[in-house]
Amino acid sequence: MGEFKVHRVRFFNYVPSGIRCVAYNNQSNRLAVSRTDGTVEVYNLSANYFQEKFFPGHESRATEALCWAEGQRLFSAGLNGEIMEYDLQALNIKYAVDAFGGPIWSMAASPSGSQLLVGCEDGSVKLFQITPDKIQFERNFDRQKSRILSLSWHPSGTHIAAGSIDYISVFDVKSGSAVHKMIVDRQYMGVSKRKCIVWGVAFLSDGTVISVDSAGKVQFWDSATGTLVKSHLIANADVQSIAVAEQEDSFVVGTAEGTVFHFQLVPVTSNSSEKQWVRTKPFQHHTHDVRTVAHSPTALISGGTDTHLVIRPLMEKVEVKNYDAALRKITFPHRRLISCSKKRQLLLFQFAHHLELWRLGSTVATGKNGDTLPLSKNADHLLHLKTKGPENIICSCISPCGSWIAYSTVSRFFLYRLNYEHDNISLKRVSKMPPFLRSALQILFSEDSTKLFVASNQGALHIVQLSGGSFKHLHAFQPQSGTVEAMCLLAVSSDGNWLAASGTSAGVHVYNVKQLKLHCTVPAYNFPVTAMAIAPNTNNLVIAHSDQQVFEYSIPDKQYTDWSRTVQKQGFHHLWLQRDTPITHISFHPKRPMHILLHDAYMFCIIDKSLPLPNDKTLLYNPFPPTNESDVVRRRTAHAFKISKIYKPLLFMDLLDERTLVAVERPLDDIIAQLPPPIKKKKFGT
């Protein structure tokens, strides 16, 4: 693997936003997640739970509800009173419609997917018709006395249940009038509370309405008579969310204590046809409030204040007991928030509303392998660059020479020139940006920092020439006719001649920068691209996919390399394929062309293409033979994968020079320490 000096960086003070709501799409097996800062993420559960799409947040957009309709259409609503639809191809917001009912607290799509229902602050329930291009207001239901906090359709589409403060209403969809009003018991542990908030409702096919409320109860109601059938007290705090399986044989609820409860419909006796709801499994995978839950055919999904997205498989539903049956916790975004200037040893950290520029520390001390060396000069915080306006930063980048910083929000693109004089740094913004550079999804500088590559959300790739303190637009690669595919990943060769771009459909296009034309398209693969890079000497494009496959494609020859074909023929080690976090960065050693450096959140790996691949009987994570063996034996028993798990969670790792690495870690304990305190629970013996 070689010896490296490693800058171990832990001053990236990144804290993910809490999860507010999730929505599962059974048709596409995708999960939409909205966070408290308005960010919306889309995970492809079939592609190893990869975060394939991302919509940046907005300060004025507190998303309270999220749902799928008409198959692949995604809608959200929030406290600004607007309903928004997302463009899943161009990765932007298609439109926003004001519901004119004040803040929106809840939303639900009809079973057919053709209608949308929203519950508002003023007590109104509004029905919208979903048209091919937009949504259109249809009518109001009978207004209630307090805000509508939860909604659920009957599977037939004829009735809806609406949860409010102290009561649940059942509406007839055809007439829009309330047919039942069910008063919720305010009693909590024998004490009458001032208010009882119905946080969630679920309408079942047999007419049963299940409610969860702030008194810690799960209650079953008969919607035909408007009466309470059964009540379960399951928590000493609010039960905040509920989701029912499509087969209606189980449901899941989340509590403010961080516990997730699973309820199942089981026979009363072994030979009985009569069934009852029984609380079967409690799960404690969260430290804070579980604000939202979802129920896929094979797993329980939950998220909340502690920022973790937890996928808990149901073992009885998983057909093949492989790694898909393991618990998954997704904390960090599957995109890069850090860029590096190797020449000046600078790191640029991206936050929601500002950027931080740091200069790495240095040491003159020496030591043996594994030693921690004292710093002779501490890391310097050089710059804090705050954005103007309410929009979150989408992407950012610092040039390899350290003289340029570029970043973008949804509506504005910013480019700055940096000047260094001794220990002082000055910043000058490049003004009068052209209108086509209004927004970018990805930004990348060339190796010599003379060109800037910008991927816009309209599918175009722009090439900008940088010189002095000015810029000049050279060319724009337009998307193929009839398509608007957003480019999410960019890679440029060290000589600046080749540019690779990966879009939302998992395709990779390679452009010739000198001749300004499309050179080739890499053969399509079923899984999305998570990282890619172009090797400096050979111009081989290395691509990592979400199923942990790694391909090497020769750009000059327009075909896969011999090494890549060998890998696909033999296959990767089963432990390599079972990793649950995607590769987010690939780089190369300048003096060792056979080495590929890559990392995910929990391991750093060097692939030596000159060595044989490990088979499933080989120890993948222990490739080093005993030191007392001869060089011949060591060479024979070594394999291509050299893996280190010292640094984790690993947000960024790259080579600064031949002998120096930089690793940016973000320990989970540091994140939890910055969250609000959880509900205090009485423990036995305390």
XYZ file of C-alpha atoms in Angstrom:
686
model
C 0.000 0.000 0.000
C 2.932 2.301 0.633
C 3.592 4.750 3.435
C 1.803 8.086 3.565
C 1.738 11.031 5.898
C -1.948 11.624 6.603
C -3.513 14.962 7.527
C -6.352 13.790 9.762
C -8.932 16.584 9.574
C -11.814 16.775 12.042
C -12.656 20.485 11.937
C -15.339 20.198 9.218
C -18.223 21.112 11.516
C -20.910 19.604 9.305
C -24.283 18.700 10.855
C -26.933 17.190 8.528
C -30.444 18.592 8.807
C -33.053 16.492 10.583
C -35.491 14.392 8.565
C -39.035 15.770 8.472
C -40.933 13.362 6.197
C -40.424 10.382 3.889
C -42.566 8.992 1.063
C -42.134 5.534 -0.447
C -43.015 4.814 -4.084
C -43.890 1.143 -4.484
C -43.898 1.258 -8.312
C -40.323 2.507 -8.726
C -38.984 1.331 -5.323
C -37.765 4.852 -4.583
C -37.836 6.812 -1.357
C -38.222 10.594 -1.158
C -36.854 12.262 1.977
C -37.367 15.888 3.004
C -35.245 17.571 5.639
C -35.918 20.446 8.005
C -33.987 22.925 5.828
C -36.253 22.206 2.830
C -33.818 19.847 1.080
C -35.444 16.909 -0.737
C -33.487 13.742 -1.572
C -34.527 10.739 -3.664
C -33.049 7.311 -2.872
C -33.150 4.398 -5.293
C -33.679 1.390 -3.025
C -33.091 -1.014 -5.932
C -29.675 0.570 -6.571
C -28.170 -0.252 -3.166
C -30.063 2.610 -1.466
C -28.145 5.248 -3.414
C -29.105 8.926 -3.144
C -29.522 9.509 -6.870
C -31.301 12.871 -6.828
C -31.083 15.970 -4.670
C -33.053 19.246 -4.541
C -31.438 22.003 -2.437
C -33.284 23.598 0.458
C -34.580 27.106 1.003
C -34.843 29.118 4.243
C -38.519 29.976 3.705
C -39.513 26.453 2.661
C -40.271 24.251 5.666
C -41.534 21.041 4.053
C -44.219 19.324 6.135
C -45.578 16.801 3.636
C -44.250 14.738 0.745
C -46.036 12.298 -1.564
C -45.835 10.489 -4.897
C -48.691 10.664 -7.387
C -49.378 9.250 -10.851
C -46.422 6.903 -10.579
C -43.272 8.983 -10.884
C -44.474 12.491 -9.950
C -43.225 13.919 -6.653
C -45.025 16.679 -4.718
C -44.261 18.522 -1.506
C -46.075 21.075 0.635
C -45.061 23.144 3.611
C -45.557 26.035 5.963
C -45.221 28.630 3.189
C -48.627 27.456 1.945
C -47.393 26.248 -1.446
C -47.631 22.903 -3.232
C -44.582 22.147 -5.377
C -43.835 19.542 -8.009
C -40.259 18.418 -8.685
C -38.736 17.786 -12.105
C -36.895 14.499 -11.607
C -34.996 14.827 -14.892
C -33.787 18.431 -14.803
C -33.489 18.325 -10.964
C -35.355 21.554 -10.303
C -38.789 22.682 -9.113
C -41.330 22.616 -11.960
C -43.792 25.025 -10.348
C -45.307 26.128 -7.048
C -49.059 26.647 -6.469
C -50.479 28.552 -3.504
C -53.285 26.603 -1.810
C -54.684 29.781 -0.152
C -55.297 28.072 3.163
C -52.281 29.262 5.111
C -49.496 26.853 6.095
C -49.999 23.299 4.786
C -49.531 20.562 7.412
C -50.503 17.425 5.514
C -50.930 16.039 2.012
C -52.050 12.744 0.478
C -52.486 11.468 -3.083
C -55.599 9.496 -4.001
C -55.269 5.709 -4.541
C -55.583 6.274 -8.300
C -52.880 8.975 -8.174
C -55.058 11.477 -10.067
C -56.029 13.711 -7.121
C -54.153 15.513 -4.388
C -55.498 16.420 -0.971
C -53.954 19.035 1.370
C -54.787 19.959 4.956
C -54.273 23.596 5.924
C -53.803 25.834 8.939
C -57.257 27.409 8.571
C -58.987 24.014 8.982
C -59.719 23.563 5.295
C -59.194 20.374 3.309
C -58.578 21.171 -0.362
C -58.852 18.802 -3.312
C -56.667 19.306 -6.402
C -56.874 17.526 -9.742
C -53.516 16.372 -11.161
C -53.255 17.264 -14.842
C -50.371 16.220 -17.146
C -48.646 19.600 -16.770
C -49.802 20.988 -13.438
C -52.343 20.668 -10.621
C -55.726 22.377 -10.647
C -57.886 23.318 -7.673
C -61.175 21.376 -7.630
C -63.006 22.170 -4.384
C -62.939 22.640 -0.607
C -64.316 20.158 1.896
C -66.251 21.291 4.987
C -63.971 23.548 7.010
C -62.994 22.355 10.482
C -62.284 24.394 13.609
C -58.528 23.702 13.818
C -55.606 22.906 11.540
C -55.569 19.604 9.615
C -52.421 17.785 10.715
C -52.871 14.423 8.982
C -54.779 12.943 6.047
C -55.461 9.476 4.651
C -57.577 8.169 1.768
C -59.751 5.084 1.939
C -58.273 2.613 -0.639
C -61.519 2.867 -2.648
C -61.112 6.641 -2.930
C -64.643 7.350 -1.629
C -63.790 8.668 1.862
C -60.936 10.375 3.655
C -59.876 10.653 7.305
C -58.440 13.916 8.622
C -56.657 14.246 11.955
C -56.844 17.533 13.805
C -56.540 18.766 17.403
C -58.802 16.707 19.714
C -60.775 14.989 16.931
C -60.739 13.003 13.689
C -63.096 13.820 10.808
C -64.306 11.410 8.144
C -65.300 13.075 4.847
C -67.304 11.841 1.894
C -65.191 12.722 -1.154
C -68.143 13.065 -3.531
C -70.096 15.570 -1.412
C -67.135 17.068 0.471
C -69.075 16.976 3.745
C -68.016 15.473 7.080
C -69.976 12.299 7.878
C -68.366 11.552 11.265
C -66.446 13.413 13.914
C -64.579 11.189 16.388
C -63.429 12.889 19.607
C -60.022 11.753 20.847
C -59.568 11.054 24.551
C -57.341 13.648 26.218
C -56.489 11.291 29.093
C -52.773 10.608 29.364
C -51.512 8.327 32.152
C -54.696 9.117 34.123
C -54.262 12.895 33.754
C -56.342 15.025 31.382
C -54.131 16.961 28.980
C -55.060 20.378 27.627
C -54.984 19.236 23.989
C -54.582 15.984 22.125
C -52.934 16.357 18.717
C -53.691 13.670 16.139
C -50.291 13.432 14.404
C -51.200 10.665 11.965
C -54.149 8.697 10.567
C -54.429 5.637 8.320
C -57.637 4.502 6.577
C -57.903 0.742 5.956
C -60.039 -1.133 3.424
C -62.402 -2.542 6.077
C -63.294 0.974 7.239
C -60.960 1.000 10.243
C -59.192 4.294 10.944
C -55.943 4.044 12.908
C -54.776 7.208 14.685
C -51.625 8.174 16.586
C -51.592 11.150 18.917
C -49.713 13.298 21.409
C -51.057 11.268 24.355
C -48.857 8.327 23.366
C -51.745 6.223 22.049
C -52.458 4.163 18.947
C -56.230 3.944 18.509
C -58.534 1.980 16.220
C -61.834 3.553 15.115
C -64.857 2.248 13.216
C -65.483 4.865 10.517
C -69.013 3.554 9.818
C -70.255 4.269 13.360
C -67.627 6.803 14.464
C -66.769 4.809 17.587
C -63.520 3.783 19.287
C -62.793 0.047 18.939
C -59.444 -0.388 20.667
C -56.664 1.685 22.195
C -52.958 0.956 22.814
C -50.878 3.175 25.119
C -47.371 2.618 23.771
C -45.280 5.630 24.842
C -44.851 8.265 27.535
C -44.519 10.891 24.811
C -46.057 11.721 21.430
C -46.577 9.070 18.778
C -45.729 11.213 15.756
C -46.064 9.101 12.619
C -47.709 6.043 11.098
C -47.354 4.063 7.854
C -49.300 0.976 6.716
C -48.080 -1.859 4.477
C -49.744 -2.140 1.071
C -51.217 -5.530 2.045
C -52.637 -3.952 5.244
C -51.263 -6.802 7.353
C -48.837 -4.636 9.334
C -48.085 -1.009 10.161
C -45.312 0.953 11.840
C -45.399 3.950 14.186
C -42.649 6.272 15.438
C -42.491 7.989 18.824
C -40.851 11.096 20.277
C -38.742 8.799 22.485
C -36.885 7.473 19.428
C -38.669 4.103 19.413
C -40.274 2.509 16.360
C -43.086 -0.010 17.009
C -44.244 -2.652 14.550
C -47.869 -3.832 14.669
C -49.051 -6.970 12.847
C -52.444 -8.473 12.094
C -52.353 -11.999 13.547
C -55.009 -14.707 14.194
C -56.588 -14.614 17.651
C -55.939 -18.371 18.017
C -53.970 -20.795 15.870
C -57.049 -22.136 14.046
C -59.149 -18.989 14.115
C -60.063 -16.924 11.062
C -60.612 -13.899 13.301
C -57.581 -11.587 13.447
C -56.433 -8.805 15.745
C -53.732 -6.121 15.754
C -50.805 -6.971 18.022
C -47.716 -4.938 18.846
C -44.935 -7.345 17.898
C -41.558 -5.593 17.701
C -40.065 -2.436 19.212
C -36.883 -0.992 17.615
C -34.627 1.617 19.197
C -32.375 2.821 16.363
C -32.866 6.552 17.000
C -31.727 8.801 19.831
C -34.299 11.557 19.194
C -37.854 12.013 17.864
C -38.937 9.749 15.011
C -40.768 12.352 12.933
C -41.697 10.115 10.010
C -41.976 6.450 8.993
C -42.608 4.462 5.807
C -43.403 0.799 5.160
C -41.919 -0.892 2.079
C -42.771 -4.534 1.221
C -39.592 -5.765 2.937
C -38.521 -3.056 5.403
C -39.514 -0.429 7.964
C -38.086 3.010 7.188
C -37.777 5.793 9.748
C -36.183 9.208 10.141
C -36.177 12.085 12.560
C -34.304 14.734 14.490
C -31.095 12.684 14.851
C -30.606 13.004 11.017
C -30.314 9.219 10.426
C -32.361 7.510 7.741
C -32.841 3.987 9.129
C -33.925 1.030 6.969
C -34.816 -1.971 9.151
C -35.491 -5.102 7.032
C -38.314 -7.444 8.024
C -36.576 -10.807 8.043
C -39.768 -12.750 7.340
C -40.273 -10.688 4.148
C -36.727 -10.925 2.791
C -36.589 -13.884 0.413
C -32.800 -14.223 0.186
C -30.910 -13.839 3.446
C -28.055 -11.780 2.025
C -26.648 -8.364 2.864
C -29.969 -6.730 1.934
C -31.264 -8.197 5.180
C -28.877 -6.023 7.232
C -29.848 -2.838 9.057
C -28.823 0.339 7.207
C -28.235 3.792 8.647
C -27.716 6.583 6.122
C -26.362 9.771 7.689
C -24.192 11.580 5.161
C -25.083 12.755 1.640
C -23.851 10.623 -1.256
C -22.200 13.645 -2.869
C -19.029 15.597 -2.195
C -19.127 18.633 0.103
C -15.335 19.147 0.115
C -12.856 20.206 -2.567
C -9.106 20.515 -2.334
C -6.346 22.755 -3.675
C -3.309 20.474 -3.689
C -0.838 23.178 -4.657
C -1.622 25.407 -1.661
C -2.866 22.591 0.615
C -6.275 24.185 1.066
C -9.647 22.614 1.812
C -12.986 24.207 0.873
C -15.904 23.060 3.045
C -19.474 23.476 1.793
C -22.311 24.178 4.229
C -25.939 25.066 3.505
C -25.420 28.842 3.523
C -21.677 29.435 3.649
C -18.263 28.163 2.579
C -15.166 27.790 4.730
C -11.599 27.829 3.419
C -8.903 26.211 5.571
C -5.166 25.836 5.177
C -3.840 22.526 6.488
C -1.360 22.426 9.336
C 2.214 21.207 8.931
C 4.845 19.327 10.909
C 8.597 18.916 10.800
C 8.589 15.875 13.079
C 9.256 12.336 11.856
C 8.225 8.972 13.226
C 7.457 5.365 12.498
C 4.295 3.816 11.066
C 1.193 4.643 13.149
C 2.744 7.531 15.091
C 0.804 10.753 15.662
C 3.099 13.663 14.814
C 2.792 17.019 16.631
C 1.945 20.051 14.492
C 4.565 22.749 14.105
C 1.920 24.993 12.520
C -1.812 24.677 13.190
C -4.514 24.682 10.539
C -5.693 28.198 9.591
C -9.278 29.260 8.968
C -8.663 31.654 6.056
C -12.119 32.517 4.802
C -15.805 32.411 5.747
C -17.871 33.168 2.643
C -21.584 33.638 3.364
C -24.240 33.478 0.657
C -26.810 36.186 0.117
C -30.446 35.194 0.052
C -32.444 32.244 1.389
C -31.277 29.556 -1.068
C -28.980 26.690 -0.083
C -25.696 26.127 -1.895
C -25.966 23.333 -4.493
C -22.290 22.816 -5.321
C -18.885 24.444 -4.880
C -15.275 23.990 -5.933
C -11.821 25.487 -5.418
C -9.295 25.459 -8.254
C -6.161 23.260 -7.941
C -4.006 26.399 -7.790
C -6.182 27.857 -4.996
C -6.831 31.128 -6.860
C -10.478 30.583 -7.790
C -13.620 29.641 -5.852
C -16.928 28.951 -7.597
C -20.284 28.026 -6.115
C -23.919 28.035 -7.144
C -27.401 28.276 -5.691
C -30.647 27.566 -7.549
C -30.828 31.028 -9.118
C -27.269 32.453 -9.010
C -23.737 31.436 -9.939
C -20.755 32.999 -8.140
C -17.077 33.118 -9.146
C -14.371 34.647 -6.959
C -10.685 35.396 -7.530
C -8.391 34.915 -4.508
C -5.093 36.738 -3.974
C -2.572 35.679 -1.351
C -0.076 38.115 0.143
C 2.006 36.600 2.936
C -0.602 35.611 5.548
C -3.332 37.850 4.138
C -5.994 36.814 1.662
C -8.159 39.085 -0.499
C -11.300 38.156 -2.387
C -12.731 39.700 -5.540
C -15.989 38.639 -7.131
C -16.203 38.272 -10.906
C -19.226 40.365 -11.859
C -21.557 40.304 -14.853
C -21.958 36.552 -15.155
C -23.742 35.560 -18.396
C -27.432 34.598 -18.033
C -26.853 30.983 -19.113
C -24.650 30.541 -16.009
C -27.570 31.293 -13.713
C -27.371 27.956 -11.920
C -25.106 24.912 -11.796
C -25.486 21.346 -10.577
C -21.763 20.564 -10.734
C -18.582 22.665 -11.019
C -15.063 21.500 -11.867
C -11.760 23.222 -12.646
C -9.139 21.868 -15.036
C -5.841 20.623 -13.587
C -3.993 23.797 -14.676
C -6.854 26.017 -13.366
C -7.271 27.750 -16.746
C -10.706 26.287 -17.520
C -13.935 26.006 -15.590
C -16.519 23.338 -16.457
C -20.107 24.006 -15.413
C -23.041 21.559 -15.664
C -26.318 23.490 -15.759
C -29.708 22.108 -14.722
C -30.878 22.414 -18.346
C -28.517 19.634 -19.405
C -25.872 21.891 -21.009
C -22.140 21.695 -20.216
C -20.341 25.036 -20.355
C -16.592 25.579 -20.791
C -15.229 28.869 -19.450
C -11.690 30.174 -20.018
C -10.108 31.799 -16.943
C -7.270 34.302 -17.269
C -6.141 36.910 -14.769
C -9.258 38.151 -13.074
C -11.580 37.660 -16.040
C -13.366 34.862 -17.836
C -14.474 34.038 -21.379
C -17.163 31.574 -22.421
C -15.662 29.127 -24.920
C -18.341 26.576 -25.702
C -21.502 24.826 -24.522
C -22.232 21.150 -25.126
C -25.992 20.958 -25.508
C -28.034 17.884 -24.509
C -29.327 15.602 -27.213
C -32.507 16.841 -28.863
C -35.657 16.120 -26.910
C -33.872 15.453 -23.607
C -33.164 17.620 -20.596
C -30.918 15.404 -18.529
C -29.125 16.969 -15.588
C -25.419 16.145 -15.328
C -24.608 15.234 -11.729
C -20.917 14.242 -11.965
C -17.970 15.663 -13.930
C -14.395 14.423 -14.452
C -11.627 16.078 -16.466
C -8.317 14.607 -17.605
C -5.051 16.050 -16.253
C -4.074 17.283 -19.722
C -7.444 19.055 -20.056
C -8.333 17.308 -23.316
C -11.192 15.090 -22.101
C -14.320 15.811 -20.091
C -16.601 13.049 -18.791
C -20.142 13.789 -17.593
C -22.640 11.490 -15.922
C -26.363 12.165 -15.896
C -29.398 11.049 -13.927
C -30.010 8.091 -16.279
C -26.670 6.426 -15.359
C -25.145 7.185 -18.775
C -21.616 8.643 -19.135
C -20.685 10.927 -22.042
C -17.081 11.784 -22.926
C -16.329 15.061 -24.724
C -13.221 16.159 -26.615
C -12.413 19.586 -25.147
C -9.905 20.520 -27.874
C -12.196 19.697 -30.783
C -15.330 20.713 -28.835
C -17.407 17.680 -29.749
C -18.858 14.504 -28.234
C -16.188 11.806 -28.408
C -18.095 8.724 -27.212
C -20.689 7.384 -24.813
C -19.774 4.666 -22.325
C -22.050 1.594 -22.642
C -25.097 1.957 -20.416
C -25.194 0.180 -17.063
C -28.209 -0.574 -14.871
C -26.936 1.174 -11.740
C -26.199 4.893 -11.269
C -22.668 6.300 -11.227
C -21.418 7.339 -7.767
C -17.893 8.539 -8.662
C -15.568 8.749 -11.653
C -12.113 10.057 -12.575
C -9.718 10.037 -15.559
C -6.231 8.541 -15.056
C -3.427 11.044 -15.826
C -1.177 9.034 -18.172
C -3.472 6.589 -19.926
C -6.683 8.704 -20.073
C -8.575 5.675 -18.791
C -11.920 6.587 -17.237
C -12.568 4.762 -13.941
C -16.260 4.588 -13.021
C -17.783 3.374 -9.742
C -21.457 2.382 -9.617
C -23.872 2.067 -6.705
C -23.755 -1.749 -6.808
C -19.996 -1.445 -5.943
C -18.845 -2.428 -9.441
C -15.792 -0.561 -10.774
C -15.161 -0.257 -14.527
C -12.139 1.079 -16.419
C -12.874 2.495 -19.879
C -10.189 3.583 -22.353
C -11.218 6.952 -23.773
C -8.760 6.923 -26.733
C -9.727 3.336 -27.701
C -13.454 3.754 -26.906
C -13.616 0.381 -25.145
C -13.188 -1.246 -21.747
C -9.595 -2.029 -20.791
C -8.213 -5.547 -20.451
C -8.048 -5.130 -16.670
C -11.727 -4.137 -16.551
C -12.718 -7.151 -18.665
C -10.716 -9.434 -16.370
C -12.466 -7.970 -13.335
C -15.906 -8.489 -14.851
C -15.041 -12.036 -15.853
C -13.725 -13.050 -12.426
C -15.966 -10.801 -10.330
C -15.277 -8.805 -7.185
C -14.940 -10.321 -3.722
C -18.357 -10.882 -2.097
C -17.414 -8.683 0.888
C -16.557 -5.846 -1.490
C -19.976 -6.082 -3.141
C -21.749 -6.208 0.233
C -20.547 -2.775 1.386
C -23.518 -0.493 2.046
C -21.999 2.952 1.371
C -21.155 4.124 -2.162
C -17.714 5.130 -3.423
C -17.739 8.935 -3.497
C -14.227 9.797 -4.727
C -11.599 8.302 -7.054
C -8.051 9.544 -7.603
C -4.662 8.328 -8.852
C -1.061 8.230 -7.680
C 1.101 10.443 -9.946
C 4.081 8.045 -9.878
C 2.222 4.718 -9.752
C -0.007 4.400 -12.809
C -1.214 0.921 -11.743
C -2.803 2.274 -8.557
C -6.420 3.436 -8.220
C -7.299 5.249 -4.971
C -10.923 5.341 -3.853
C -12.998 5.602 -0.699
C -16.481 5.388 0.751
C -17.654 6.538 4.184
C -16.030 3.637 6.052
C -12.934 2.567 4.129
C -10.047 3.824 2.010
C -8.773 1.483 -0.689
C -5.858 1.301 -3.111
C -6.408 -1.088 -6.017
C -3.117 -2.307 -7.484
C -3.913 -3.463 -11.010
C -0.581 -5.314 -11.272
C -1.631 -7.814 -8.582
C -4.191 -10.620 -8.934
C -7.766 -10.104 -7.784
C -8.861 -11.775 -4.530
C -11.308 -14.665 -4.733
C -14.072 -15.309 -2.213
C -11.839 -17.620 -0.149
C -9.222 -14.896 0.326
C -9.250 -12.480 3.253
C -10.258 -9.193 1.631
C -9.509 -6.940 4.617
C -6.221 -8.618 5.633
C -4.073 -8.704 2.490
C -0.711 -8.412 4.238
C 1.191 -11.704 4.802
C 3.433 -12.123 7.876
C 6.476 -9.858 7.838
C 8.851 -12.799 8.377
C 7.911 -14.294 4.994
C 10.253 -13.899 2.049
C 9.580 -11.308 -0.652
C 8.646 -14.070 -3.102
C 5.979 -15.479 -0.753
C 4.707 -12.003 0.112
C 4.337 -11.172 -3.560
C 2.550 -14.446 -4.294
C 0.027 -14.138 -1.447
C -0.738 -10.430 -1.839
C -3.784 -9.335 -3.844
C -4.912 -6.144 -5.550
C -7.055 -4.656 -2.773
C -5.296 -2.775 0.046
C -7.984 -1.514 2.422
C -7.739 0.712 5.493
C -10.626 1.238 7.920
C -8.786 3.560 10.296
C -10.569 6.713 9.155
C -14.358 6.875 9.541
C -16.840 8.288 8.880
C -14.790 9.477 5.929
C -16.246 12.401 3.977
C -13.199 13.100 1.796
C -9.780 11.597 1.106
C -7.243 12.520 -1.567
C -3.545 12.671 -2.346
C -1.854 16.030 -1.775
C 1.438 14.774 -3.181
C 3.254 11.472 -3.664
C 3.699 10.856 0.071
C 0.854 12.822 1.663
C -2.857 12.127 2.087
C -5.609 14.277 3.546
C -8.564 12.563 5.277
C -11.627 14.504 6.452
C -13.609 12.661 9.129
C -16.882 13.542 10.834
C -17.429 11.409 13.966
C -21.099 10.707 14.698
C -20.668 11.608 18.374
C -19.707 15.156 17.354
C -22.947 15.476 15.360
C -25.138 14.089 18.171
C -23.500 16.511 20.632
C -24.800 19.452 18.567
C -28.395 18.192 18.378
C -31.086 19.323 20.846
C -31.343 17.072 23.926
C -33.602 14.013 23.529
C -36.557 13.228 25.794
C -35.239 12.011 29.121
C -36.368 8.470 29.865
C -36.442 6.893 33.287
C -34.032 3.953 33.406
C -34.199 1.099 35.879
C -31.954 1.624 38.907
C -31.499 5.375 38.403
